[in-house]
Amino acid sequence: QVQLVESGGGLVQPGGSLRLSCAPSESIFRVSAMGWYRQAPGKQRELVASITRGGITNYADSLKGRFTISRDNAKNTVYLQMNSLKPEDTAVYYCNAELRRLGSFGFTEYWGQGTQVTVSS
């Protein structure tokens, strides 16, 4: 079973930066749209940013200018660069991607298990 593997979370002080990465756990045929969501304690999961295979990006309005999503299609990897982090950015960050597995004919949506980002002094 293919999984999305996230890395890069952790504890950072306010004003600091983190870079999250996410990639499939095994070889796949193709990746379509990829994105990042987050869920803070007691809140619903929300979109952080998404990116198409062609590089078109979409951001939550409140995060524009601080977060940057990018991808490397050769590595099937999506990144989230987070700058000027604030305590309210504390959440579990989830990777999301539409994958077409080897030998299959369609795309399926996958979620990562989540990586904790904590912004605190």
Tab-separated table of C-alpha atoms in Angstrom:
chain	number	residue	atom	x	y	z
A	1	GLN	CA	0.000	0.000	0.000
A	2	VAL	CA	1.431	3.338	-1.052
A	3	GLN	CA	1.895	5.879	1.704
A	4	LEU	CA	2.808	9.534	1.700
A	5	VAL	CA	5.818	10.059	3.940
A	6	GLU	CA	6.244	13.476	5.515
A	7	SER	CA	9.326	14.910	7.183
A	8	GLY	CA	10.622	18.195	8.529
A	9	GLY	CA	8.271	18.972	11.378
A	10	GLY	CA	9.399	19.877	14.851
A	11	LEU	CA	9.677	22.595	17.457
A	12	VAL	CA	10.648	26.101	16.367
A	13	GLN	CA	10.665	29.488	18.047
A	14	PRO	CA	8.359	32.258	16.874
A	15	GLY	CA	9.832	33.962	13.835
A	16	GLY	CA	11.693	30.833	12.821
A	17	SER	CA	11.419	28.676	9.716
A	18	LEU	CA	10.765	25.063	8.857
A	19	ARG	CA	10.657	23.133	5.596
A	20	LEU	CA	8.339	20.183	5.232
A	21	SER	CA	8.792	17.475	2.614
A	22	CYS	CA	6.484	14.733	1.402
A	23	ALA	CA	6.917	11.911	-1.079
A	24	PRO	CA	5.326	8.539	-1.858
A	25	SER	CA	6.813	5.532	-0.092
A	26	GLU	CA	7.289	3.590	-3.330
A	27	SER	CA	7.602	4.115	-7.057
A	28	ILE	CA	4.452	5.318	-8.740
A	29	PHE	CA	3.410	6.108	-12.288
A	30	ARG	CA	2.469	9.759	-11.857
A	31	VAL	CA	1.549	12.374	-9.293
A	32	SER	CA	-1.083	14.963	-10.077
A	33	ALA	CA	-2.051	17.704	-7.613
A	34	MET	CA	-0.248	17.862	-4.268
A	35	GLY	CA	-0.898	19.925	-1.200
A	36	TRP	CA	-0.594	20.574	2.491
A	37	TYR	CA	-3.338	20.815	5.071
A	38	ARG	CA	-3.148	21.437	8.789
A	39	GLN	CA	-5.244	20.721	11.832
A	40	ALA	CA	-4.823	22.529	15.114
A	41	PRO	CA	-6.233	21.118	18.374
A	42	GLY	CA	-9.975	21.581	18.501
A	43	LYS	CA	-10.181	22.892	14.947
A	44	GLN	CA	-11.100	21.482	11.574
A	45	ARG	CA	-8.506	20.493	9.026
A	46	GLU	CA	-7.813	23.376	6.673
A	47	LEU	CA	-6.004	23.890	3.393
A	48	VAL	CA	-2.574	25.459	3.674
A	49	ALA	CA	-1.500	25.344	0.044
A	50	SER	CA	-1.784	23.237	-3.083
A	51	ILE	CA	0.152	22.933	-6.322
A	52	THR	CA	-0.694	21.357	-9.655
A	53	ARG	CA	1.721	19.257	-11.629
A	54	GLY	CA	2.309	22.296	-13.834
A	55	GLY	CA	3.187	24.467	-10.849
A	56	ILE	CA	0.020	26.480	-10.348
A	57	THR	CA	-0.287	27.268	-6.656
A	58	ASN	CA	-3.123	28.116	-4.323
A	59	TYR	CA	-2.738	29.375	-0.755
A	60	ALA	CA	-4.929	30.040	2.229
A	61	ASP	CA	-5.306	33.817	2.214
A	62	SER	CA	-3.964	34.175	5.746
A	63	LEU	CA	-0.715	32.399	4.862
A	64	LYS	CA	0.232	34.161	1.651
A	65	GLY	CA	3.670	35.709	1.901
A	66	ARG	CA	4.913	33.486	4.708
A	67	PHE	CA	4.462	29.979	3.280
A	68	THR	CA	5.683	28.728	-0.074
A	69	ILE	CA	4.734	25.444	-1.689
A	70	SER	CA	6.883	23.863	-4.383
A	71	ARG	CA	7.435	20.466	-5.952
A	72	ASP	CA	10.016	18.390	-7.740
A	73	ASN	CA	8.232	16.238	-10.301
A	74	ALA	CA	11.341	14.121	-10.917
A	75	LYS	CA	11.315	13.129	-7.242
A	76	ASN	CA	7.517	13.147	-6.834
A	77	THR	CA	8.113	15.365	-3.822
A	78	VAL	CA	6.241	18.374	-2.510
A	79	TYR	CA	7.735	20.928	-0.140
A	80	LEU	CA	6.327	23.556	2.176
A	81	GLN	CA	8.678	26.335	3.213
A	82	MET	CA	7.303	28.072	6.290
A	83	ASN	CA	8.826	31.378	7.363
A	84	SER	CA	8.067	33.880	10.116
A	85	LEU	CA	6.265	31.171	12.032
A	86	LYS	CA	3.763	32.157	14.684
A	87	PRO	CA	2.368	30.223	17.664
A	88	GLU	CA	-0.970	30.022	15.832
A	89	ASP	CA	0.760	27.979	13.104
A	90	THR	CA	1.078	25.144	15.608
A	91	ALA	CA	-0.745	22.153	14.161
A	92	VAL	CA	-0.357	18.750	12.620
A	93	TYR	CA	0.487	19.245	8.961
A	94	TYR	CA	-0.788	16.672	6.483
A	95	CYS	CA	0.425	15.998	2.973
A	96	ASN	CA	-2.181	15.261	0.311
A	97	ALA	CA	-1.640	13.997	-3.216
A	98	GLU	CA	-3.397	12.427	-6.148
A	99	LEU	CA	-1.379	9.421	-7.235
A	100	ARG	CA	-1.589	7.036	-10.140
A	101	ARG	CA	0.002	3.766	-9.141
A	102	LEU	CA	2.010	1.588	-11.488
A	103	GLY	CA	-0.349	-0.631	-13.439
A	104	SER	CA	-3.451	1.408	-12.601
A	105	PHE	CA	-5.567	3.611	-14.849
A	106	GLY	CA	-6.789	6.330	-12.551
A	107	PHE	CA	-5.737	8.674	-9.782
A	108	THR	CA	-6.454	8.086	-6.102
A	109	GLU	CA	-6.241	10.612	-3.291
A	110	TYR	CA	-3.771	9.816	-0.524
A	111	TRP	CA	-3.033	11.422	2.825
A	112	GLY	CA	0.105	11.359	4.898
A	113	GLN	CA	0.033	10.486	8.571
A	114	GLY	CA	0.867	14.032	9.577
A	115	THR	CA	3.862	15.790	11.053
A	116	GLN	CA	3.688	17.966	14.138
A	117	VAL	CA	4.778	21.580	13.900
A	118	THR	CA	5.015	23.428	17.196
A	119	VAL	CA	5.852	27.120	17.363
A	120	SER	CA	6.755	28.116	20.868
A	121	SER	CA	9.391	29.973	22.833
